[in-house]
Amino acid sequence: MRTSPWLVLTYTVIILFGILTALPNVLPQNVLDRIPSWLPHDQVSLGLDLRGGSHLVLEVDESELTKERLQSLLQDTRRVLREKGVATSSVARNQNQIVVTLTDPTQRDAAITDLQTLANPVGVGLTAGRSDLDIAASGANNVTMTFSEAGITQNVNSAVEQSLEVIRQRVDQVGVAEPTIQRVGANRILVQLPGTQDPTRLRQLLGSTAKMTFHMLAPNNAPAPGVTMMKDEQGNTYPVEDRVEISGDRLSDARVGFDQNTREPIVSFRFDSAGATRFADITRQNVGNPFAIVLDGKVLSAPVIREPITGGSGQISGSFTAESATTLAAMLRAGALPAKLTVIEERTVGADLGGDAIKKGLTSGLIGFALVVGFMFFLYGGWGLLANVALFLNVILTFAGLTLIGSTLTLPGIAGVVLGIGLAVDANVLINERIREETRKGRGAFAAIDAGFSRAYSTIVDSNMTALIATVLLFWFGSGPVRGFAVTMGLGIMISMFTAVSIVRVAMMAIVRRTKMKVINIKPLLPISLVPDGTQIHFMKARFFGLALSAALSIISVVLFVTPGLNYGVDFRGGIQLEVKTAQPADLASFREGLDALGLGEVALQSFGDSNHVLIRAERQPGGEEAQTTAVNQLKAEIVKVDPSATIERTEVVGPKVSGELAVAGFLSVVLASLAMLVYIWARFEWPFAVGAIATLILDVTKTIGFFALTGLDFNLTAIAALLTLVGYSVNDKVVVYDRMRENMRLYKSMPLRELIDKSINETLGRSLYTSATAFLAMLPMAIWGGSAVESFAIPMVFGIAVAALSSVFIAAPILLFLGDWRRRHAKAVAASAGAEPEIIPPEATEPRKSIG
């Protein structure tokens, strides 16, 4: 029972390193600047929901990209066949392929050979040697060319990589500090920009291809072959010749200036040497003729060439504001995107709302921590203080871990830390209750500590593993702030195995050794016991009532799920969502009248938090991403018109593609988590335990979904996080009882299963009650004061913790009893059919095939 000095030294070094790593997070900047450079200075970065900013997900438009590449391929095909002397009657694009019609069918094979020169190899390793083009004969005199699957993948991959660099340059041009720009999946780019940003300007900056071209105007203002009718911002129409005289990729610079006469913003540009020569030739040959400057299919300006421009520079004037001119100049300097990018998800949080979220998160977290600390001190007196020290170390080491791995702290992440506090105390409750039990058996101090830790360890491992399974799946399927929750929760759980088990064990043994304590008495602060020793409640007598009540509540929950249904958030149904704050209590009737008049379809309004906050939801608008931007601008303008004091604190725009993916991912994560629990419990116990746990889990989850339907809480990504966490917590709670049942099955092999289950529940009643109480107390302040950003997580968690605690006793245990009775009857039937005497010992009371500890 002696502790190795090297072990103590190792623990001390880990704790000191953790404290030094976490310390910069609580120091003001002026103090941090004076700390020696060899000490840690890194801080946990705050998510956009805590510091404000914009989050956009852009997707490469694959169909548009393929269309552009085919158009380029069409020109190359004509050039190659012309150079090789292959006669054609037509070379045209037909949807996603190029069709070459030959004049002489005997030249078909030669044409295919010549066109193969346009193909490029793609792939590496096993896929090397594949071509980006599929070229084949079609009939006697036709040849078709299409991009192969590998070619399309290569085109998209190349476009994403080029787009990343262009976006980085554009963001740098407008001076946004600390941007996050990274690839997400095969064809998406995530852009996070902290600070106050104008979402409309961001969409223009990041989503515009910025492909500038210079064209001559046709003499007749009418459609004709080789002429495309284009409009400018004012709606004026111009006959633009399709031929590109000079491309914007010849620009070497673009700057914002002001017209000397009108003082209106203009954009001055300069060509490189080759571009300047070409521009001089064009203007020299077309003096007196109008030409058009076209950006992404719209005419920016259409001036008349008064004289040759030989200096290689020019200017674009129009209805620019200072901001729009700056944005255009930045886009031109950064260059055009290789493909159109569609904004499929947009989330903007105001800085004030972020500061308010930090305040609410920290306040509710500290209150939850204080409640747990007080509860532990009440339960275990001085030994409870030791558990609280371990809990404090857990929080410090969690923040140290977040700092080391460079994780981003979000508001759900704060909720994860808070819930982790409740779950970390579970281990100390299990250990202290086990030591109490061993002391009642007459063991000395060291023996009680050793037996208590050893026997509690298997339960702690099982309960933490179930929570970790749910956390891993949440990280795998989640995104953004939900992933932040998964990271903090997972770190807290893993670190608790060190602080609540290893550190506390060494400390308890040191205290007992130093004080020469013969018997360790872990007593409550007051002579009051919430669960008296020797409690003998016959829980199984109420099994039919418990199951019937649970089944009835679950059926009602299913009915509520159907009607009125869940209040799906914008994450799952797509659309536009705005959080509005007003100086005075909001006049919902005036807001509703004004917004309905916009003709944007169904617009829902509801107060939340207090009368000064309004949540506005609008359905997704038809017409692509530009329609969403227009709708958001209309909503914002009308809101300010109805109430000039109103401010937009949060904006969310989610497309149908993203919302569908999030819904599928959320459903899969809950199902896979349940299956993972089934496999784990089956492996660690036996199949009746696994079936009982999963059946109870289904009942718990359905009740929680019914709670969402009944209360009208937003069912969004945060709600999925709550469901997944409850999946892990529900099974965690069952493990405490199951572990004692398994132990008693080995000790009392002839005891009837019904008595054995009652005995196990009574022996673990204190542990079950206290572990649920600590998690409940940790989350309660977050549910009350955490704010709208976490209410879809914290409130259902408080409800789910209470449901899980009751279901462990009144649902899981009766199901296990029924399964045990079925096994006994089945064993007797098998023995009778075989002509053998049935075993005297009930099968369910025998030692299971697997054991721990």
Short mmCIF file of N, CA, C and O in Angstrom, two decimals, residues 391-495:
data_model
loop_
_atom_site.label_atom_id
_atom_site.label_comp_id
_atom_site.label_asym_id
_atom_site.label_seq_id
_atom_site.Cartn_x
_atom_site.Cartn_y
_atom_site.Cartn_z
N LEU A 391 -11.75 17.78 -8.48
CA LEU A 391 -12.65 18.37 -9.47
C LEU A 391 -12.07 19.66 -10.03
O LEU A 391 -12.12 19.92 -11.24
N PHE A 392 -11.50 20.47 -9.15
CA PHE A 392 -10.87 21.72 -9.58
C PHE A 392 -9.69 21.44 -10.51
O PHE A 392 -9.51 22.11 -11.54
N LEU A 393 -8.90 20.42 -10.17
CA LEU A 393 -7.79 20.03 -11.04
C LEU A 393 -8.30 19.54 -12.40
O LEU A 393 -7.66 19.77 -13.43
N ASN A 394 -9.44 18.86 -12.38
CA ASN A 394 -10.02 18.37 -13.63
C ASN A 394 -10.34 19.53 -14.57
O ASN A 394 -10.05 19.46 -15.78
N VAL A 395 -10.92 20.60 -14.03
CA VAL A 395 -11.25 21.77 -14.85
C VAL A 395 -9.98 22.41 -15.39
O VAL A 395 -9.88 22.77 -16.57
N ILE A 396 -8.97 22.56 -14.52
CA ILE A 396 -7.70 23.18 -14.95
C ILE A 396 -7.06 22.36 -16.06
O ILE A 396 -6.64 22.90 -17.10
N LEU A 397 -6.97 21.04 -15.86
CA LEU A 397 -6.31 20.18 -16.85
C LEU A 397 -7.13 20.11 -18.14
O LEU A 397 -6.56 19.94 -19.23
N THR A 398 -8.45 20.24 -18.04
CA THR A 398 -9.27 20.28 -19.25
C THR A 398 -8.94 21.50 -20.10
O THR A 398 -8.75 21.41 -21.32
N PHE A 399 -8.81 22.68 -19.46
CA PHE A 399 -8.45 23.88 -20.20
C PHE A 399 -7.01 23.80 -20.70
O PHE A 399 -6.70 24.31 -21.79
N ALA A 400 -6.13 23.14 -19.92
CA ALA A 400 -4.77 22.94 -20.41
C ALA A 400 -4.77 22.07 -21.66
O ALA A 400 -4.05 22.35 -22.63
N GLY A 401 -5.60 21.02 -21.65
CA GLY A 401 -5.71 20.14 -22.81
C GLY A 401 -6.25 20.88 -24.02
O GLY A 401 -5.75 20.72 -25.14
N LEU A 402 -7.28 21.71 -23.82
CA LEU A 402 -7.84 22.49 -24.92
C LEU A 402 -6.79 23.45 -25.50
O LEU A 402 -6.73 23.66 -26.72
N THR A 403 -5.96 24.02 -24.62
CA THR A 403 -4.91 24.93 -25.08
C THR A 403 -3.86 24.19 -25.89
O THR A 403 -3.43 24.65 -26.95
N LEU A 404 -3.45 23.01 -25.41
CA LEU A 404 -2.38 22.25 -26.08
C LEU A 404 -2.79 21.77 -27.46
O LEU A 404 -2.00 21.79 -28.40
N ILE A 405 -4.04 21.33 -27.59
CA ILE A 405 -4.48 20.79 -28.89
C ILE A 405 -5.00 21.88 -29.81
O ILE A 405 -5.39 21.61 -30.95
N GLY A 406 -5.01 23.13 -29.32
CA GLY A 406 -5.45 24.23 -30.17
C GLY A 406 -6.94 24.22 -30.45
O GLY A 406 -7.38 24.70 -31.50
N SER A 407 -7.72 23.68 -29.53
CA SER A 407 -9.17 23.59 -29.75
C SER A 407 -9.82 24.96 -29.57
O SER A 407 -9.28 25.86 -28.91
N THR A 408 -10.98 25.12 -30.17
CA THR A 408 -11.75 26.35 -30.06
C THR A 408 -12.87 26.16 -29.04
O THR A 408 -13.62 25.19 -29.12
N LEU A 409 -12.96 27.07 -28.08
CA LEU A 409 -13.99 26.98 -27.05
C LEU A 409 -15.26 27.67 -27.52
O LEU A 409 -15.25 28.85 -27.87
N THR A 410 -16.35 26.92 -27.57
CA THR A 410 -17.65 27.45 -27.97
C THR A 410 -18.59 27.45 -26.76
O THR A 410 -18.24 26.90 -25.70
N LEU A 411 -19.76 28.04 -26.93
CA LEU A 411 -20.72 28.03 -25.82
C LEU A 411 -21.17 26.61 -25.49
O LEU A 411 -21.22 26.23 -24.31
N PRO A 412 -21.51 25.76 -26.48
CA PRO A 412 -21.75 24.36 -26.15
C PRO A 412 -20.53 23.70 -25.52
O PRO A 412 -20.66 22.77 -24.72
N GLY A 413 -19.33 24.19 -25.86
CA GLY A 413 -18.12 23.67 -25.23
C GLY A 413 -18.10 23.97 -23.74
O GLY A 413 -17.68 23.13 -22.93
N ILE A 414 -18.53 25.17 -23.36
CA ILE A 414 -18.65 25.50 -21.93
C ILE A 414 -19.64 24.57 -21.27
O ILE A 414 -19.42 24.07 -20.16
N ALA A 415 -20.76 24.28 -21.98
CA ALA A 415 -21.74 23.32 -21.45
C ALA A 415 -21.09 21.95 -21.28
O ALA A 415 -21.39 21.22 -20.32
N GLY A 416 -20.19 21.57 -22.21
CA GLY A 416 -19.49 20.30 -22.09
C GLY A 416 -18.60 20.26 -20.86
O GLY A 416 -18.51 19.23 -20.17
N VAL A 417 -17.91 21.38 -20.57
CA VAL A 417 -17.07 21.44 -19.36
C VAL A 417 -17.94 21.29 -18.12
O VAL A 417 -17.60 20.57 -17.17
N VAL A 418 -19.08 22.00 -18.12
CA VAL A 418 -19.98 21.94 -16.96
C VAL A 418 -20.52 20.54 -16.74
O VAL A 418 -20.50 20.02 -15.61
N LEU A 419 -20.98 19.89 -17.82
CA LEU A 419 -21.49 18.52 -17.67
C LEU A 419 -20.35 17.59 -17.28
O LEU A 419 -20.56 16.64 -16.50
N GLY A 420 -19.16 17.83 -17.82
CA GLY A 420 -18.00 17.02 -17.44
C GLY A 420 -17.71 17.11 -15.96
O GLY A 420 -17.25 16.13 -15.33
N ILE A 421 -18.00 18.27 -15.35
CA ILE A 421 -17.83 18.42 -13.90
C ILE A 421 -18.75 17.44 -13.17
O ILE A 421 -18.34 16.73 -12.24
N GLY A 422 -20.01 17.39 -13.61
CA GLY A 422 -20.95 16.47 -12.97
C GLY A 422 -20.56 15.03 -13.13
O GLY A 422 -20.65 14.22 -12.19
N LEU A 423 -20.09 14.66 -14.33
CA LEU A 423 -19.71 13.27 -14.57
C LEU A 423 -18.40 12.91 -13.88
O LEU A 423 -18.20 11.77 -13.48
N ALA A 424 -17.48 13.90 -13.75
CA ALA A 424 -16.21 13.63 -13.07
C ALA A 424 -16.44 13.30 -11.60
O ALA A 424 -15.75 12.47 -11.02
N VAL A 425 -17.43 13.96 -10.99
CA VAL A 425 -17.72 13.70 -9.58
C VAL A 425 -18.32 12.30 -9.40
O VAL A 425 -18.21 11.70 -8.32
N ASP A 426 -18.94 11.76 -10.46
CA ASP A 426 -19.50 10.40 -10.36
C ASP A 426 -18.47 9.42 -9.83
O ASP A 426 -18.78 8.56 -8.99
N ALA A 427 -17.24 9.51 -10.34
CA ALA A 427 -16.20 8.57 -9.93
C ALA A 427 -15.92 8.69 -8.43
O ALA A 427 -15.77 7.68 -7.73
N ASN A 428 -15.86 9.93 -7.93
CA ASN A 428 -15.61 10.12 -6.50
C ASN A 428 -16.76 9.62 -5.65
O ASN A 428 -16.54 9.06 -4.56
N VAL A 429 -17.99 9.80 -6.14
CA VAL A 429 -19.14 9.26 -5.41
C VAL A 429 -19.06 7.74 -5.34
O VAL A 429 -19.25 7.14 -4.28
N LEU A 430 -18.78 7.11 -6.47
CA LEU A 430 -18.67 5.64 -6.49
C LEU A 430 -17.58 5.15 -5.56
O LEU A 430 -17.77 4.17 -4.81
N ILE A 431 -16.45 5.82 -5.57
CA ILE A 431 -15.32 5.41 -4.71
C ILE A 431 -15.66 5.60 -3.24
O ILE A 431 -15.46 4.69 -2.41
N ASN A 432 -16.18 6.77 -2.88
CA ASN A 432 -16.49 7.04 -1.47
C ASN A 432 -17.56 6.09 -0.93
O ASN A 432 -17.48 5.63 0.21
N GLU A 433 -18.58 5.82 -1.75
CA GLU A 433 -19.63 4.89 -1.30
C GLU A 433 -19.08 3.48 -1.14
O GLU A 433 -19.46 2.75 -0.22
N ARG A 434 -18.17 3.08 -2.00
CA ARG A 434 -17.55 1.75 -1.88
C ARG A 434 -16.69 1.66 -0.62
O ARG A 434 -16.72 0.66 0.10
N ILE A 435 -15.93 2.71 -0.35
CA ILE A 435 -15.09 2.72 0.86
C ILE A 435 -15.98 2.67 2.11
O ILE A 435 -15.67 1.95 3.08
N ARG A 436 -17.08 3.42 2.10
CA ARG A 436 -18.04 3.36 3.22
C ARG A 436 -18.50 1.92 3.44
O ARG A 436 -18.56 1.43 4.58
N GLU A 437 -18.83 1.28 2.35
CA GLU A 437 -19.35 -0.09 2.42
C GLU A 437 -18.30 -1.03 2.99
O GLU A 437 -18.60 -1.90 3.82
N GLU A 438 -17.06 -0.90 2.54
CA GLU A 438 -15.99 -1.76 3.03
C GLU A 438 -15.70 -1.49 4.50
O GLU A 438 -15.37 -2.41 5.26
N THR A 439 -15.82 -0.24 4.91
CA THR A 439 -15.62 0.10 6.33
C THR A 439 -16.70 -0.54 7.19
O THR A 439 -16.43 -1.04 8.29
N ARG A 440 -17.96 -0.55 6.69
CA ARG A 440 -19.05 -1.19 7.45
C ARG A 440 -18.81 -2.69 7.60
O ARG A 440 -19.32 -3.31 8.54
N LYS A 441 -18.04 -3.28 6.69
CA LYS A 441 -17.73 -4.71 6.79
C LYS A 441 -16.62 -4.99 7.79
O LYS A 441 -16.26 -6.15 8.00
N GLY A 442 -16.03 -3.92 8.37
CA GLY A 442 -15.01 -4.11 9.38
C GLY A 442 -13.59 -4.00 8.88
O GLY A 442 -12.65 -4.30 9.61
N ARG A 443 -13.39 -3.55 7.67
CA ARG A 443 -12.04 -3.43 7.14
C ARG A 443 -11.35 -2.20 7.72
O ARG A 443 -11.98 -1.19 8.03
N GLY A 444 -10.00 -2.29 7.83
CA GLY A 444 -9.20 -1.16 8.26
C GLY A 444 -9.11 -0.12 7.17
O GLY A 444 -9.58 -0.31 6.05
N ALA A 445 -8.44 1.00 7.51
CA ALA A 445 -8.40 2.13 6.60
C ALA A 445 -7.77 1.77 5.26
O ALA A 445 -8.36 2.01 4.19
N PHE A 446 -6.54 1.20 5.29
CA PHE A 446 -5.86 0.88 4.03
C PHE A 446 -6.62 -0.18 3.23
O PHE A 446 -6.74 -0.08 2.01
N ALA A 447 -7.11 -1.19 3.94
CA ALA A 447 -7.84 -2.26 3.24
C ALA A 447 -9.12 -1.73 2.61
O ALA A 447 -9.50 -2.12 1.50
N ALA A 448 -9.81 -0.82 3.33
CA ALA A 448 -11.06 -0.25 2.80
C ALA A 448 -10.78 0.60 1.55
O ALA A 448 -11.52 0.54 0.57
N ILE A 449 -9.69 1.40 1.62
CA ILE A 449 -9.34 2.22 0.45
C ILE A 449 -8.99 1.33 -0.74
O ILE A 449 -9.45 1.55 -1.86
N ASP A 450 -8.17 0.30 -0.48
CA ASP A 450 -7.75 -0.58 -1.57
C ASP A 450 -8.94 -1.30 -2.20
O ASP A 450 -9.10 -1.31 -3.42
N ALA A 451 -9.81 -1.88 -1.35
CA ALA A 451 -10.98 -2.60 -1.87
C ALA A 451 -11.96 -1.64 -2.53
O ALA A 451 -12.57 -1.95 -3.57
N GLY A 452 -12.13 -0.46 -1.94
CA GLY A 452 -13.08 0.51 -2.49
C GLY A 452 -12.69 0.95 -3.89
O GLY A 452 -13.52 0.97 -4.81
N PHE A 453 -11.41 1.31 -4.08
CA PHE A 453 -10.94 1.73 -5.40
C PHE A 453 -10.99 0.58 -6.40
O PHE A 453 -11.39 0.76 -7.54
N SER A 454 -10.56 -0.62 -5.95
CA SER A 454 -10.51 -1.76 -6.87
C SER A 454 -11.90 -2.12 -7.37
O SER A 454 -12.10 -2.38 -8.55
N ARG A 455 -12.88 -2.15 -6.47
CA ARG A 455 -14.23 -2.58 -6.86
C ARG A 455 -15.01 -1.48 -7.57
O ARG A 455 -15.95 -1.78 -8.32
N ALA A 456 -14.66 -0.24 -7.32
CA ALA A 456 -15.35 0.85 -8.03
C ALA A 456 -14.77 1.05 -9.42
O ALA A 456 -15.43 1.60 -10.31
N TYR A 457 -13.55 0.57 -9.63
CA TYR A 457 -12.84 0.87 -10.87
C TYR A 457 -13.58 0.33 -12.10
O TYR A 457 -13.70 1.02 -13.12
N SER A 458 -14.06 -0.91 -12.03
CA SER A 458 -14.73 -1.48 -13.20
C SER A 458 -15.98 -0.69 -13.56
O SER A 458 -16.28 -0.47 -14.74
N THR A 459 -16.72 -0.25 -12.54
CA THR A 459 -17.92 0.55 -12.80
C THR A 459 -17.55 1.89 -13.42
O THR A 459 -18.21 2.36 -14.36
N ILE A 460 -16.47 2.51 -12.92
CA ILE A 460 -16.04 3.80 -13.46
C ILE A 460 -15.62 3.66 -14.92
O ILE A 460 -15.99 4.48 -15.77
N VAL A 461 -14.87 2.60 -15.22
CA VAL A 461 -14.44 2.38 -16.60
C VAL A 461 -15.64 2.19 -17.52
O VAL A 461 -15.74 2.80 -18.59
N ASP A 462 -16.58 1.32 -17.11
CA ASP A 462 -17.75 1.05 -17.95
C ASP A 462 -18.58 2.31 -18.18
O ASP A 462 -19.02 2.58 -19.30
N SER A 463 -18.81 3.06 -17.09
CA SER A 463 -19.66 4.25 -17.23
C SER A 463 -18.98 5.31 -18.09
O SER A 463 -19.62 5.97 -18.91
N ASN A 464 -17.66 5.49 -17.94
CA ASN A 464 -16.95 6.47 -18.76
C ASN A 464 -16.86 6.04 -20.22
O ASN A 464 -16.90 6.88 -21.13
N MET A 465 -16.72 4.74 -20.45
CA MET A 465 -16.64 4.27 -21.84
C MET A 465 -17.94 4.52 -22.59
O MET A 465 -17.93 4.90 -23.76
N THR A 466 -19.07 4.32 -21.93
CA THR A 466 -20.35 4.57 -22.60
C THR A 466 -20.49 6.05 -22.95
O THR A 466 -20.97 6.40 -24.04
N ALA A 467 -20.04 6.93 -22.04
CA ALA A 467 -20.10 8.36 -22.33
C ALA A 467 -19.14 8.73 -23.46
O ALA A 467 -19.46 9.56 -24.32
N LEU A 468 -17.97 8.10 -23.49
CA LEU A 468 -16.98 8.40 -24.53
C LEU A 468 -17.46 7.93 -25.91
O LEU A 468 -17.18 8.58 -26.91
N ILE A 469 -18.15 6.79 -25.94
CA ILE A 469 -18.69 6.31 -27.23
C ILE A 469 -19.62 7.36 -27.83
O ILE A 469 -19.53 7.70 -29.01
N ALA A 470 -20.52 7.88 -27.00
CA ALA A 470 -21.44 8.91 -27.48
C ALA A 470 -20.69 10.17 -27.90
O ALA A 470 -21.02 10.80 -28.90
N THR A 471 -19.64 10.51 -27.15
CA THR A 471 -18.86 11.72 -27.46
C THR A 471 -18.12 11.58 -28.79
O THR A 471 -18.09 12.52 -29.60
N VAL A 472 -17.53 10.41 -29.04
CA VAL A 472 -16.80 10.18 -30.29
C VAL A 472 -17.76 10.29 -31.48
O VAL A 472 -17.44 10.92 -32.50
N LEU A 473 -18.94 9.70 -31.37
CA LEU A 473 -19.91 9.77 -32.46
C LEU A 473 -20.41 11.20 -32.66
O LEU A 473 -20.66 11.62 -33.78
N LEU A 474 -20.53 11.93 -31.57
CA LEU A 474 -20.96 13.32 -31.66
C LEU A 474 -19.92 14.14 -32.41
O LEU A 474 -20.25 14.99 -33.25
N PHE A 475 -18.64 13.88 -32.15
CA PHE A 475 -17.57 14.59 -32.86
C PHE A 475 -17.55 14.18 -34.33
O PHE A 475 -17.35 15.01 -35.22
N TRP A 476 -17.78 12.89 -34.58
CA TRP A 476 -17.70 12.37 -35.95
C TRP A 476 -18.79 12.96 -36.84
O TRP A 476 -18.55 13.34 -37.98
N PHE A 477 -20.01 13.04 -36.30
CA PHE A 477 -21.15 13.48 -37.11
C PHE A 477 -21.46 14.96 -36.91
O PHE A 477 -22.21 15.54 -37.71
N GLY A 478 -20.95 15.56 -35.85
CA GLY A 478 -21.30 16.94 -35.57
C GLY A 478 -20.49 17.92 -36.40
O GLY A 478 -19.65 17.56 -37.20
N SER A 479 -20.75 19.20 -36.20
CA SER A 479 -20.01 20.25 -36.89
C SER A 479 -20.02 21.49 -36.03
O SER A 479 -20.88 21.69 -35.19
N GLY A 480 -19.00 22.34 -36.24
CA GLY A 480 -18.94 23.64 -35.57
C GLY A 480 -18.97 23.54 -34.06
O GLY A 480 -18.24 22.76 -33.44
N PRO A 481 -19.84 24.34 -33.41
CA PRO A 481 -19.89 24.37 -31.95
C PRO A 481 -20.19 23.01 -31.32
O PRO A 481 -19.75 22.74 -30.21
N VAL A 482 -20.94 22.16 -32.01
CA VAL A 482 -21.26 20.84 -31.45
C VAL A 482 -19.99 20.01 -31.31
O VAL A 482 -19.82 19.28 -30.33
N ARG A 483 -19.10 20.12 -32.27
CA ARG A 483 -17.81 19.43 -32.15
C ARG A 483 -17.02 19.98 -30.97
O ARG A 483 -16.30 19.24 -30.30
N GLY A 484 -17.13 21.29 -30.74
CA GLY A 484 -16.47 21.88 -29.59
C GLY A 484 -16.96 21.27 -28.29
O GLY A 484 -16.18 21.02 -27.36
N PHE A 485 -18.27 21.01 -28.23
CA PHE A 485 -18.83 20.34 -27.05
C PHE A 485 -18.24 18.95 -26.90
O PHE A 485 -17.86 18.53 -25.79
N ALA A 486 -18.16 18.21 -28.00
CA ALA A 486 -17.65 16.84 -27.95
C ALA A 486 -16.19 16.80 -27.46
O ALA A 486 -15.81 15.94 -26.68
N VAL A 487 -15.38 17.76 -27.94
CA VAL A 487 -13.97 17.79 -27.55
C VAL A 487 -13.83 18.06 -26.06
O VAL A 487 -13.10 17.35 -25.35
N THR A 488 -14.50 19.09 -25.55
CA THR A 488 -14.38 19.42 -24.12
C THR A 488 -14.94 18.32 -23.25
O THR A 488 -14.37 17.98 -22.21
N MET A 489 -16.06 17.74 -23.66
CA MET A 489 -16.67 16.65 -22.90
C MET A 489 -15.73 15.44 -22.87
O MET A 489 -15.50 14.84 -21.81
N GLY A 490 -15.19 15.07 -24.02
CA GLY A 490 -14.29 13.92 -24.08
C GLY A 490 -13.04 14.13 -23.25
O GLY A 490 -12.60 13.22 -22.52
N LEU A 491 -12.45 15.33 -23.36
CA LEU A 491 -11.26 15.62 -22.56
C LEU A 491 -11.57 15.53 -21.07
O LEU A 491 -10.80 14.96 -20.29
N GLY A 492 -12.71 16.12 -20.67
CA GLY A 492 -13.08 16.10 -19.25
C GLY A 492 -13.24 14.69 -18.72
O GLY A 492 -12.82 14.37 -17.60
N ILE A 493 -13.87 13.82 -19.52
CA ILE A 493 -14.09 12.44 -19.09
C ILE A 493 -12.75 11.70 -18.93
O ILE A 493 -12.51 11.01 -17.92
N MET A 494 -11.87 11.84 -19.93
CA MET A 494 -10.59 11.14 -19.86
C MET A 494 -9.72 11.67 -18.71
O MET A 494 -9.07 10.89 -18.00
N ILE A 495 -9.71 12.98 -18.52
CA ILE A 495 -8.90 13.56 -17.44
C ILE A 495 -9.45 13.16 -16.08
O ILE A 495 -8.69 13.01 -15.11
#
